[in-house]
Coordinates of C-alpha atoms in Angstrom, one line a residue:
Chain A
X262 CA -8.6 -12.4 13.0
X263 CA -12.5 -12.2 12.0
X264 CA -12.6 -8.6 14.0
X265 CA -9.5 -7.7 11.9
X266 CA -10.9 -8.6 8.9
X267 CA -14.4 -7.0 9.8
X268 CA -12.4 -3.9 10.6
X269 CA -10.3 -3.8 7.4
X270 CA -13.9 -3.9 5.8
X271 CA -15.3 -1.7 7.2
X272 CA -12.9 0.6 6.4
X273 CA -12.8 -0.7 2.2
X274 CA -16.8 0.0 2.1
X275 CA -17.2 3.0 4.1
X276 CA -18.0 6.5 3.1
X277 CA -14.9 8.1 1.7
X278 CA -16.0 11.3 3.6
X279 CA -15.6 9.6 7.0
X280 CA -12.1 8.7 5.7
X281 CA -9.7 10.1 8.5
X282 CA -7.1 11.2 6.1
X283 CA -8.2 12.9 3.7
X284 CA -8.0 12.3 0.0
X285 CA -6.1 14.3 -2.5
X286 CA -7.4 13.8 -6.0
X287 CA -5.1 16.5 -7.5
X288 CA -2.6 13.6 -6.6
X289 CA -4.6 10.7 -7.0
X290 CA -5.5 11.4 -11.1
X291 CA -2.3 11.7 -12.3
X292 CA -1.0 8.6 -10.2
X293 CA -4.0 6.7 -11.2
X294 CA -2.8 7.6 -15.2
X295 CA 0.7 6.7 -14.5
X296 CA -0.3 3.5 -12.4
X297 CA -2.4 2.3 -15.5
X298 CA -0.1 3.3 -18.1
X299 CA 2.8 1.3 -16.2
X300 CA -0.3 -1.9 -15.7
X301 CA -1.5 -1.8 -19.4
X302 CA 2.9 -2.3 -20.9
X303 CA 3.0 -5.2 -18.0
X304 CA -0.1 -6.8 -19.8
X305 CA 0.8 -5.9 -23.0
X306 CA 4.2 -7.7 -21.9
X307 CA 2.7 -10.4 -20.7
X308 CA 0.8 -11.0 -23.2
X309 CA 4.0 -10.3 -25.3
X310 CA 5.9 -12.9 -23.4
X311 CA 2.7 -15.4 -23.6
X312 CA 2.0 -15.1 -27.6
X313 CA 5.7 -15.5 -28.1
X314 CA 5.9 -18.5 -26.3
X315 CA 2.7 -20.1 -28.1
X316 CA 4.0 -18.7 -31.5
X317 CA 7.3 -20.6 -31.0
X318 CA 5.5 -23.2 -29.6
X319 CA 3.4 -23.9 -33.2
X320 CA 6.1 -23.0 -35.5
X321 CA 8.4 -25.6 -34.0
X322 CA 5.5 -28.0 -33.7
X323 CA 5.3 -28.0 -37.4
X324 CA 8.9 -27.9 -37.9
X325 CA 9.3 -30.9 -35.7
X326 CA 6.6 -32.7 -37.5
X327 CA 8.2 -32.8 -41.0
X328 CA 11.5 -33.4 -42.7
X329 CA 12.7 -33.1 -46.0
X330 CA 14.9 -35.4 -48.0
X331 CA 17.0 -34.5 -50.8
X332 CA 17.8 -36.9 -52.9
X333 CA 21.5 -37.0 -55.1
X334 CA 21.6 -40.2 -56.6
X335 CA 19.7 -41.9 -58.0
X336 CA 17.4 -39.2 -59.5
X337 CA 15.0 -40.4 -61.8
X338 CA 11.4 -40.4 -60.7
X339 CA 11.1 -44.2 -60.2
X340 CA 14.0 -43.7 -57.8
X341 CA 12.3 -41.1 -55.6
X342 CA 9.1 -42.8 -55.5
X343 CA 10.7 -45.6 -54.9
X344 CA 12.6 -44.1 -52.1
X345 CA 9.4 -42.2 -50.4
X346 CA 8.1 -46.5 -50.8
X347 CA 11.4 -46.9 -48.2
X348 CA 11.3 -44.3 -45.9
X349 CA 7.1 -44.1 -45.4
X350 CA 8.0 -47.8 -43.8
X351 CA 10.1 -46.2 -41.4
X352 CA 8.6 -46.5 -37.8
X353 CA 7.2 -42.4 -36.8
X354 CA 6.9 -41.4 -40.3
X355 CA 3.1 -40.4 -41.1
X356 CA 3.7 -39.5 -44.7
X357 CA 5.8 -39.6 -47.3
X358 CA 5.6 -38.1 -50.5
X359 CA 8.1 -37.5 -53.4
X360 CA 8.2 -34.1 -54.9
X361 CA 7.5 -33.7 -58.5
X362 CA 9.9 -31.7 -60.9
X363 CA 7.3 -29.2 -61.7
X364 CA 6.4 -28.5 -57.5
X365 CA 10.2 -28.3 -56.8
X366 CA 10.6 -25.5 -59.6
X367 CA 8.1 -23.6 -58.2
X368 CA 9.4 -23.7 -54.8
X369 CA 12.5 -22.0 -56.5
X370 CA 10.2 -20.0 -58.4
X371 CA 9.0 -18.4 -55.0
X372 CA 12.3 -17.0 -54.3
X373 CA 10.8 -14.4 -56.8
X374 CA 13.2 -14.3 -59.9
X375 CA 11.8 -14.6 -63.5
X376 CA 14.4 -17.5 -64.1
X377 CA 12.5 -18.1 -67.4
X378 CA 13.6 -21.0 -69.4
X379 CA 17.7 -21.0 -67.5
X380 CA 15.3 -23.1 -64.9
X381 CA 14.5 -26.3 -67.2
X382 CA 18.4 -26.0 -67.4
X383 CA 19.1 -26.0 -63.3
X384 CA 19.3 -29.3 -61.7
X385 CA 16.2 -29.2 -59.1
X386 CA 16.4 -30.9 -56.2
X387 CA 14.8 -33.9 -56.0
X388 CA 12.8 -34.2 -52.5
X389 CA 10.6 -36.5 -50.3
X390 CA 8.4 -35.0 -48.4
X391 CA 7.9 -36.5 -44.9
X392 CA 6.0 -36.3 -42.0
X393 CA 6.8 -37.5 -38.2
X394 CA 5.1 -38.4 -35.6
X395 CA 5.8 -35.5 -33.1
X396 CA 7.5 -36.3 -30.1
X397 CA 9.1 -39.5 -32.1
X398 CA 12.8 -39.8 -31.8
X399 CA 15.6 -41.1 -34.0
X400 CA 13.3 -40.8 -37.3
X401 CA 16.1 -39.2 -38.9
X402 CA 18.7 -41.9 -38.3
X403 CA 16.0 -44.9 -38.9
X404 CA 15.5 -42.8 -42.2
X405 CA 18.9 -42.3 -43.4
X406 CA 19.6 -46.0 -42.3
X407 CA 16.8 -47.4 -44.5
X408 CA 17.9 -45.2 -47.5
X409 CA 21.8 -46.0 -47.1
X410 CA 20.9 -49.7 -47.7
X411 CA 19.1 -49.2 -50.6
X412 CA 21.3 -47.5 -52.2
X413 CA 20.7 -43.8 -51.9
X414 CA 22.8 -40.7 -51.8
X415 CA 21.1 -38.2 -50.2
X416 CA 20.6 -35.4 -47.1
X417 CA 17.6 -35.4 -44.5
X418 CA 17.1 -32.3 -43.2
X419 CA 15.0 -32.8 -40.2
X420 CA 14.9 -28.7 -39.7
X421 CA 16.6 -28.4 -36.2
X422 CA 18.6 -25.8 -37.5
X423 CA 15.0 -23.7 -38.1
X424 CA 13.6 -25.0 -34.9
X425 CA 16.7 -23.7 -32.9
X426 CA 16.5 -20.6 -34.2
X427 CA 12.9 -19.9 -33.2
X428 CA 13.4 -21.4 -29.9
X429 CA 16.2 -18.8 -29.2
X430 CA 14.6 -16.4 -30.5
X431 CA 11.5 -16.9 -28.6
X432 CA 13.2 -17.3 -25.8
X433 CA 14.8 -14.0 -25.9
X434 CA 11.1 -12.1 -26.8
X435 CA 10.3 -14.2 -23.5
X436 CA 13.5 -13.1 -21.6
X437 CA 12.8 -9.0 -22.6
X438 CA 9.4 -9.2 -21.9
X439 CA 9.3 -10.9 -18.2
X440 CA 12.1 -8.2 -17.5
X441 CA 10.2 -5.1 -19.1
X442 CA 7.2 -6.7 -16.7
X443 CA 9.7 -6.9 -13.8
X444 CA 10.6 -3.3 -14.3
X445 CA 7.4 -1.6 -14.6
X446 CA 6.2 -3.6 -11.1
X447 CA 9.1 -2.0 -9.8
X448 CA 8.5 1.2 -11.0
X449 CA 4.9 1.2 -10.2
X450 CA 5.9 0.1 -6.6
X451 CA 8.3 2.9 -6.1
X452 CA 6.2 5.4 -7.5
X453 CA 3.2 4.4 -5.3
X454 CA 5.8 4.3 -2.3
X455 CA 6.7 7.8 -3.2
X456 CA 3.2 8.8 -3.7
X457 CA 2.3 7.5 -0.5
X458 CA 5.6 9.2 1.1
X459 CA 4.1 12.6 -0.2
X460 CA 0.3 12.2 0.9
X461 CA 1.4 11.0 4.2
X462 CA 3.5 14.2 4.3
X463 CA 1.0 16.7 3.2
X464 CA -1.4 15.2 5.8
X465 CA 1.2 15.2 9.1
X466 CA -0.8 17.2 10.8
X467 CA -4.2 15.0 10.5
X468 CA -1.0 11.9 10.9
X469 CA 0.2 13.7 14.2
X470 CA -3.7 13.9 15.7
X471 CA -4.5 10.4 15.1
X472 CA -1.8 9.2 16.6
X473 CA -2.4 11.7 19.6
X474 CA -5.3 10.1 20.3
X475 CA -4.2 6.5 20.4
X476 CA -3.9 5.4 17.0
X477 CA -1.1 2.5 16.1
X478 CA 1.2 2.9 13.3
X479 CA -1.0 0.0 11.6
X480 CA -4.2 1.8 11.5
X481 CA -2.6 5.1 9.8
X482 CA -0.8 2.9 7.6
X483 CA -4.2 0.7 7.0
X484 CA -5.7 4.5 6.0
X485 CA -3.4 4.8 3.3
X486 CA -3.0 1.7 2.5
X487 CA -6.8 1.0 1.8
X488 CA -7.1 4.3 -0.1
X489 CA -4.1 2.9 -2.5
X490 CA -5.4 -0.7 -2.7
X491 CA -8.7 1.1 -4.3
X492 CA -6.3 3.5 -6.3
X493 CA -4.2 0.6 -7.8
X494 CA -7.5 -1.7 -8.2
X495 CA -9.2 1.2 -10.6
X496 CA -5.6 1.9 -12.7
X497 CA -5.3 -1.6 -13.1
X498 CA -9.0 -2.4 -14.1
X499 CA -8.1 0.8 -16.5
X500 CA -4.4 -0.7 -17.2
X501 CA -5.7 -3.8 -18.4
X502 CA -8.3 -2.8 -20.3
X503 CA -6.2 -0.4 -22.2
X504 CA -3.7 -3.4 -22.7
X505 CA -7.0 -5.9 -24.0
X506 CA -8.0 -3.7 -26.2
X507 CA -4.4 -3.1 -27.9
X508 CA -3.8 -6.8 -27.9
X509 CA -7.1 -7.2 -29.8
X510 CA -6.4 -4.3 -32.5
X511 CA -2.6 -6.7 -32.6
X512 CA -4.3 -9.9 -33.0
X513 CA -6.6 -8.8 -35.5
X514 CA -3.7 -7.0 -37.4
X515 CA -1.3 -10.4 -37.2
X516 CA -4.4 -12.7 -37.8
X517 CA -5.3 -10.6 -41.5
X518 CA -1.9 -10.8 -42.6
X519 CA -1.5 -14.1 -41.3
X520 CA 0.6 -16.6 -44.0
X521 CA 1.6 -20.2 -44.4
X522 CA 5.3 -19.1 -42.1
X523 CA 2.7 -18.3 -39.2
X524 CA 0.9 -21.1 -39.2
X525 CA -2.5 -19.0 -38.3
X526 CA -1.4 -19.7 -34.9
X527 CA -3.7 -16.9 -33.2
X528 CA -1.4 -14.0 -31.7
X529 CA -4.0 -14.0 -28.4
X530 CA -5.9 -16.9 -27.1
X531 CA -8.3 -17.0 -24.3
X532 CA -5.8 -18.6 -21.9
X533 CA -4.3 -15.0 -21.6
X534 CA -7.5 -13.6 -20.6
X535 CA -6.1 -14.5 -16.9
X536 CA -3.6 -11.8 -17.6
X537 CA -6.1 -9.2 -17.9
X538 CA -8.0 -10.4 -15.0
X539 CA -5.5 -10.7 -12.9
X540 CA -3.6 -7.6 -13.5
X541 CA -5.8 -5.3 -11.3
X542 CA -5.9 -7.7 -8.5
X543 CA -1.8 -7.6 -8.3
X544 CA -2.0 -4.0 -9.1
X545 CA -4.0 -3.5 -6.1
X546 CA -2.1 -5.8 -4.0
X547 CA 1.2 -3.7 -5.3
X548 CA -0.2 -0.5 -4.1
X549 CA -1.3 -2.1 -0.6
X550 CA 2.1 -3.1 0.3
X551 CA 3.8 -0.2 -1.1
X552 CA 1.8 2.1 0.4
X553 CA 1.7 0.0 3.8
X554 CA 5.8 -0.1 3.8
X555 CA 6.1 3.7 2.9
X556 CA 3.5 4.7 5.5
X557 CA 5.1 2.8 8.4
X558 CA 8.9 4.2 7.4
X559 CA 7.2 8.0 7.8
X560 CA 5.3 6.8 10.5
X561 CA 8.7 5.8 12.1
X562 CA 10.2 9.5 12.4
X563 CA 6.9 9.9 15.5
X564 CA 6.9 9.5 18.7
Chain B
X446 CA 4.0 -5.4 28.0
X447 CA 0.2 -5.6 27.2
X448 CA -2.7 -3.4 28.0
X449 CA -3.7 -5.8 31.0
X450 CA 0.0 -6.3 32.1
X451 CA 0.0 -2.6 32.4
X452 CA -3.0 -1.9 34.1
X453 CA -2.0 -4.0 36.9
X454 CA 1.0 -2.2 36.9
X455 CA -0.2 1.1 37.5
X456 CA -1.0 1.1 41.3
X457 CA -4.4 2.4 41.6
X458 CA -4.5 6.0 43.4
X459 CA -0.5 6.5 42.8
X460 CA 1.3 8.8 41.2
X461 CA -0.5 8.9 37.5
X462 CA 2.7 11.0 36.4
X463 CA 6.0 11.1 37.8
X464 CA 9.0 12.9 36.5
X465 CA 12.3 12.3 37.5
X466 CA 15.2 15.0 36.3
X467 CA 13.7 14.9 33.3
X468 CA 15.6 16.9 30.6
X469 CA 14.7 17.3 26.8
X470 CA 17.2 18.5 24.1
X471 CA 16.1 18.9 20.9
X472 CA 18.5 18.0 17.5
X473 CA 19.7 21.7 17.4
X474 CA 20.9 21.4 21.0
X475 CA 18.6 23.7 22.6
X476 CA 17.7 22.7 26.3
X477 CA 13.5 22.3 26.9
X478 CA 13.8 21.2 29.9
X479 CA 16.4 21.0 32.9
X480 CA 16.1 18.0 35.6
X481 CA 12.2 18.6 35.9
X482 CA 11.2 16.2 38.9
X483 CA 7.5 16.1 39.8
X484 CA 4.1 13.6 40.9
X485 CA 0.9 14.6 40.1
X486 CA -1.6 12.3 41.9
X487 CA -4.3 10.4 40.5
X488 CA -7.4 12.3 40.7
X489 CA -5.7 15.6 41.0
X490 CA -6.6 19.2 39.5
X491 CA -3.4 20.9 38.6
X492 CA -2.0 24.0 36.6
X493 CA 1.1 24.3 34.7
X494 CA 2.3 28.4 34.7
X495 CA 5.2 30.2 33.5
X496 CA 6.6 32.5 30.7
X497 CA 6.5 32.0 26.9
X498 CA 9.8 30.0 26.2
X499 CA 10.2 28.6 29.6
X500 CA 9.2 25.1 28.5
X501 CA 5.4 24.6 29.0
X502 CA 4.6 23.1 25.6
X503 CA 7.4 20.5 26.1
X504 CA 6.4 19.3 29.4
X505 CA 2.9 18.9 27.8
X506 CA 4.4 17.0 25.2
X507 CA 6.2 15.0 27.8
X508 CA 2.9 14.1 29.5
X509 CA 1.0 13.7 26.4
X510 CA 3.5 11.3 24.2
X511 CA 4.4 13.5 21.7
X512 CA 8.4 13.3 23.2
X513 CA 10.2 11.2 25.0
X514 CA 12.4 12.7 27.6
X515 CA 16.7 12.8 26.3
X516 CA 17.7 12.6 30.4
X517 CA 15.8 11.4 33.6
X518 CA 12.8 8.9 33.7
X519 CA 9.5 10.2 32.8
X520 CA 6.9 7.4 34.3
X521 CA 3.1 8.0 33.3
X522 CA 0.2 5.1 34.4
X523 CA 3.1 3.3 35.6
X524 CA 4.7 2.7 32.4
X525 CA 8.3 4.6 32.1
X526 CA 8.2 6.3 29.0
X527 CA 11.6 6.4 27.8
X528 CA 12.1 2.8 27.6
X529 CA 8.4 1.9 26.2
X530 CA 8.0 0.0 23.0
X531 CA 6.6 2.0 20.0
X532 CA 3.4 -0.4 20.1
X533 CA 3.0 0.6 23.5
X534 CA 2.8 4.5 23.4
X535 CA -1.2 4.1 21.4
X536 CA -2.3 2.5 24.7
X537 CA -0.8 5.0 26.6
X538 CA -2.3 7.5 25.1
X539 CA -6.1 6.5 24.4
X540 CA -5.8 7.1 28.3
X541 CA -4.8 10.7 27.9
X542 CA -7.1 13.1 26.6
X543 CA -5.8 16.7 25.0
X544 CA -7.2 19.9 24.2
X545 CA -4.8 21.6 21.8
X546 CA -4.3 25.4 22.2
X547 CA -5.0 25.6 18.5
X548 CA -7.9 23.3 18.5
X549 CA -6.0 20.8 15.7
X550 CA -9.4 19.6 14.9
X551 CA -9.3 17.6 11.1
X552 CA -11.1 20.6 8.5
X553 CA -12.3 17.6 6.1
X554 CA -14.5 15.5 9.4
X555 CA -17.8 16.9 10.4
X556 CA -17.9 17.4 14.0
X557 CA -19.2 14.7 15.0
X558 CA -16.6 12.4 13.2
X559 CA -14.3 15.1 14.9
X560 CA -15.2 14.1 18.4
X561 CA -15.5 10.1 17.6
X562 CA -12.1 10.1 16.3
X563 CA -10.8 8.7 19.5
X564 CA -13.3 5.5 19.0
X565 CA -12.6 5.3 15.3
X566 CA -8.5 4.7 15.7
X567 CA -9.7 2.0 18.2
X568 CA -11.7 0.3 15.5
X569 CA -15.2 0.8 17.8
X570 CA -18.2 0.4 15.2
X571 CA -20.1 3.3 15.2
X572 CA -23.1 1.6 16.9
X573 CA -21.1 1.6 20.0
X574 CA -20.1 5.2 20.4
X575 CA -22.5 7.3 18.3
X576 CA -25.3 7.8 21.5
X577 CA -21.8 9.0 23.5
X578 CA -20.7 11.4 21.0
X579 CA -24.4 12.7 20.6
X580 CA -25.0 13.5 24.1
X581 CA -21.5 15.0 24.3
X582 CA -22.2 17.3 21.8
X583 CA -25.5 18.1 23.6
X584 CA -23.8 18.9 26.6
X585 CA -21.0 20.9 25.1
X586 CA -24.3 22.9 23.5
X587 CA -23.4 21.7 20.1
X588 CA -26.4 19.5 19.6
X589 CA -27.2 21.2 16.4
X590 CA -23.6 21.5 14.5
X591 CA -22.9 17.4 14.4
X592 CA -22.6 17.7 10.6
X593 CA -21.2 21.1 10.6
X594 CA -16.9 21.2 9.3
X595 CA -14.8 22.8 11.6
X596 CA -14.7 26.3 9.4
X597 CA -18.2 26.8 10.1
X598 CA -17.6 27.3 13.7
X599 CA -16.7 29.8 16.0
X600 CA -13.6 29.8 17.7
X601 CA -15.8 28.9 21.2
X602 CA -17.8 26.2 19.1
X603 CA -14.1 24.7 17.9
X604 CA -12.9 24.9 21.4
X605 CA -15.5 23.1 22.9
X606 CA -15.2 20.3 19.7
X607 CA -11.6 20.0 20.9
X608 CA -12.8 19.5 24.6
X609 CA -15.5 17.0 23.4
X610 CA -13.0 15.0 21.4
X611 CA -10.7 15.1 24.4
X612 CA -12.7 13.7 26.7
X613 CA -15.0 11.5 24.6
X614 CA -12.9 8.3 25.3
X615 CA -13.1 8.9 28.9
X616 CA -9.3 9.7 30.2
X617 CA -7.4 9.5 33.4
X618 CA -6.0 12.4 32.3
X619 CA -7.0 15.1 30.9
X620 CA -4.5 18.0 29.9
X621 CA -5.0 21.8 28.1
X622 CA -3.6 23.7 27.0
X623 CA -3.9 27.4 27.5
X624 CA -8.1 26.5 26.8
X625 CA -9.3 30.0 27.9
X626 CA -6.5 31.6 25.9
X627 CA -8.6 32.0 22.8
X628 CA -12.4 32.9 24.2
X629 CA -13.2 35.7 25.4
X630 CA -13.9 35.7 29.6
X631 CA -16.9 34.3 29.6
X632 CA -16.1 31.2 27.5
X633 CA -13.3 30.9 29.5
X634 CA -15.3 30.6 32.9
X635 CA -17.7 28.0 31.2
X636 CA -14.5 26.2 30.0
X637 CA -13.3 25.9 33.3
X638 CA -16.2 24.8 34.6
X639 CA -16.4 21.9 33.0
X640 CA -12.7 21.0 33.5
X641 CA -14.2 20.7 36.8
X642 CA -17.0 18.9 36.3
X643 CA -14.9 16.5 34.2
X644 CA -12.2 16.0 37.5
X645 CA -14.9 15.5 39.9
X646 CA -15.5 12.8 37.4
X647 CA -12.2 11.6 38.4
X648 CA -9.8 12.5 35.6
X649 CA -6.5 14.4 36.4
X650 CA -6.6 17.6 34.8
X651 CA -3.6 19.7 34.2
X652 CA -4.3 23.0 32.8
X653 CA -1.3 25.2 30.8
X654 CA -2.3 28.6 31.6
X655 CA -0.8 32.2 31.7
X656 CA -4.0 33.0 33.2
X657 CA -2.7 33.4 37.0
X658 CA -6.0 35.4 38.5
X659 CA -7.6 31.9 37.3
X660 CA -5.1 29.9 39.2
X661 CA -5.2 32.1 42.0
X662 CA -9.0 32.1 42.6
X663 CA -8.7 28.2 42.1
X664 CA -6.3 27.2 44.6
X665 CA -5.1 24.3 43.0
X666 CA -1.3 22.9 43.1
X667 CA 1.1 24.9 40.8
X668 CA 3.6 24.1 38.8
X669 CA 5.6 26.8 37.7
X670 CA 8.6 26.6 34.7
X671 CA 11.2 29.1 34.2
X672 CA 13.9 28.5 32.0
X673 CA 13.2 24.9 31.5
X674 CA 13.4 24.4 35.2
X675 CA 10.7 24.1 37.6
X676 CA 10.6 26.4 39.8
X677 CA 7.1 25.6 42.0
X678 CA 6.1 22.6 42.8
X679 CA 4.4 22.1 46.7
X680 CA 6.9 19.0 47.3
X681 CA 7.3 16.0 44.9
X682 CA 3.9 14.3 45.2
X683 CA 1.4 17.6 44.7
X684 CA -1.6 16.0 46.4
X685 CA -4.9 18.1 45.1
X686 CA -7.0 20.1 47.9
X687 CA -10.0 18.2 49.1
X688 CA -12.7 20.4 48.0
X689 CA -12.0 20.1 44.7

């Protein structure tokens, strides 16, 4: 095991003019572009898939932390003060605050129109403001429970509807992104196979000597497997910094337009940094055990 | 079976080869070979003769694993080829050394990386080998070209590369093919020379020649292919003649 190991790194460090097959870079360039293109959309997906999830994650979190309760009867302010008095004693409930008339008509107001006076003439929903402690179940029953003895008519809208939504939604960016990922390692896995198909046949000659002279089918393969790992370590070094520095240009993009809706939850965070760092070690890896699988299936049609 | 296993196998001083009615078709049905049946004794000096077409490169290829036989049993070191596992054939073969008729040397390797290539497949650290493949090179008078590619050389300096790489490792046997065919006479004689040198060493040479004043002045056992079918051999085991 340590001989083989000592072998295999002897053969990673050495000279690449000692290599025994020799290397092609009118082949390897172009794979090494296409390798890193395919490495920098499986970041870029993963981070996709990763800022979705933490997106979703803090939109829902504040969507799950408050409620709103419309009040139908009665209306007058004493009533709804008097109601956000009933429901702030509500175990879970951190606040409670009734809505003035004037902060309700400019919640209408931000729908855009110039209502003018035709406003003053709308009945505006009365609402209490509440928020829950998160993780706290059956607020919303305890809540409508408290209200119903006193008296009240009204709706609590505790904004699953909302939460839903962005939950399936982010779980279909998550969904489209893991399978975009999925895709390009399976494309970068057959095109490296195929690559490694076509040096192996372009060098059959040096192929056919080695193995004249005693070499197994896992040291030829090793030979193109090592030159591959290196190939798919550099795309991917050059894949995921590509993808870093779009994500960056992104994040700074989302984070200056960034509004009340988006919480300013950050669009990258540096928990994804494992994405980029990681990326050209599974790139490599990739390429090793395509290459290694292609080689031995040529090396199969020789004696 | 491992590389121990088969050592014990082989019975010292034997037959190193032994064909029996060996036939090779190849995939477009042409027929190689035709119920070829020899022994060639460890130790031996031998040549292979016989007209273009008449099968030569195939019974190399037999003896040097680059085939396995369609009909008979083709036994080499004691091992029978036909029904050898794939991760046995590399051990058979770091015991055969070849010298290619076209040299097949690798254009990208220096020659010395040339020449240590059968150490390098074995995973030998260069430490090990690199004093062997130096004085080789000497001997072969090509102490000065180690770092020289193959293009540089002569088509006598790429020979002898080819010879040196053959024999590097040390075989039991040692084949070429046609060697003299590209050198001029002289070359040739030198060439042959150390063939010799190499068997009284104690590899088996066989030599694929068309070269038949060369066999004649050597005296050593023939075997002669016509048509795919061998047509001289002196008796199934060809012991070699003392002197040599």
């Amino acid at each position: 095991m340590i001989s083989a190991l000592q072998s295999f790194w002897r053969q990673i460090t050495r000279d690449s003019d000692r290599a025994l097959l020799p290397a092609d870079s009118r082949q390897a360039r172009p794979l090494t572009i296409v390798v890193s293109i395919m490495c920098a959309l499986g970041c870029l997906a993963g981070l996709s898939a990763s800022a979705g999830l933490r997106v979703a994650n803090t939109w829902t979190s504040d969507l799950k932390s408050a409620m709103s309760v419309v009040v139908q009867s009665p209306r007058t302010d004493a009533d709804l003060t008097r109601a956000a008095q009933i429901v702030r004693r509500v175990q879970g409930v951190t606040r409670s605050e009734a809505m003035s008339r004037e902060r309700a008509k400019d919640l209408l107001r931000n729908y855009g129109t110039d209502m003018g006076s035709t406003l003053d003439a709308l009945p505006v929903p009365r609402l209490i403001e509440v928020g829950v402690t998160a993780g706290q179940t059956n607020v919303k029953a305890d809540i409508e429970k408290a209200l119903k003895a006193a008296g009240y008519s009204f709706v609590v809208d505790d904004h699953s509807r909302f939460t839903g939504e962005v939950l399936r939604t982010s779980t279909v960016v998550r969904i489209v992104a893991i399978s975009a990922l999925v895709a390009l390692v399976i494309a970068a896995i057959s095109t490296i196979g195929f690559a490694a198909r076509a040096a192996l046949e372009t060098r059959r000659e040096a192929v056919n000597i080695l193995h004249l002279v005693g070499a197994k089918d896992s040291f030829v393969a090793r030979e193109v497997q090592i030159r591959f790992l290196r190939l798919g370590f550099v795309a991917g070094l050059l894949g995921a910094t590509a993808a870093g520095v779009i994500a960056l240009i992104g994040s700074a993009v989302f984070a200056f337009g960034a509004s009340d809706f988006t919480s300013g939850a950050p669009l990258l965070n540096w928990t994804d940094l494992w994405i980029l760092l990681v990326a050209p070690l599974v790139t490599a890896c990739a390429s090793a055990v395509a290459a290694d699988r292609a080689a031995r299936e040529t090396l199969r049609d020789l004696v | 079976m491992n590389e121990k296993t088969r050592t014990l196998a082989y019975r010292e001083g034997g037959p190193i080869v032994r064909f029996d009615k060996v036939g090779v078709t190849y995939g477009s049905g042409t027929q190689a070979l035709r119920n070829v049946s020899f022994e060639l004794e460890s130790g031996g000096f031998y040549f292979l003769t016989g007209p273009s077409g008449a099968g030569k490169s195939t019974l190399l290829k037999l003896m040097y694993l680059a085939l396995r036989p369609s009909h008979g049993r083709a036994n080499l070191f004691g091992v029978d080829v036909g029904s050898a596992g794939r991760d046995d054939l590399p051990m058979l073969r770091r015991k055969i050394g070849v010298v290619f008729q076209d040299f097949r040397l690798l254009p990208h390797l220096s020659v010395f990386d040339n020449v240590a290539m059968p150490f390098r497949v074995r995973d030998v650290p260069l430490a090990n080998y690199a004093e062997d493949v130096d004085d080789l090179l000497r001997w072969v008078g090509l102490g000065g070209r180690i770092n020289a590619l193959p293009e540089t050389l002569s088509g006598g300096e790429q020979q002898r590369v080819a010879i040196a790489r053959a024999v590097v490792g040390k075989p039991s046997l040692l084949i070429a093919d046609e060697p003299t065919g590209n050198v001029d006479p002289e070359m040739g004689a030198r060439i042959i020379r150390l063939f010799i040198e190499l068997h009284k060493l104690g590899a088996t040479v066989v030599i694929a020649t068309h070269d038949l004043d060369l066999v004649r002045r050597s005296g050593a056992p023939v075997l002669r292919l016509e048509a795919g079918e061998l047509t001289q051999a002196p008796g199934l085991s060809l012991a070699p003649k003392a002197n040599q």
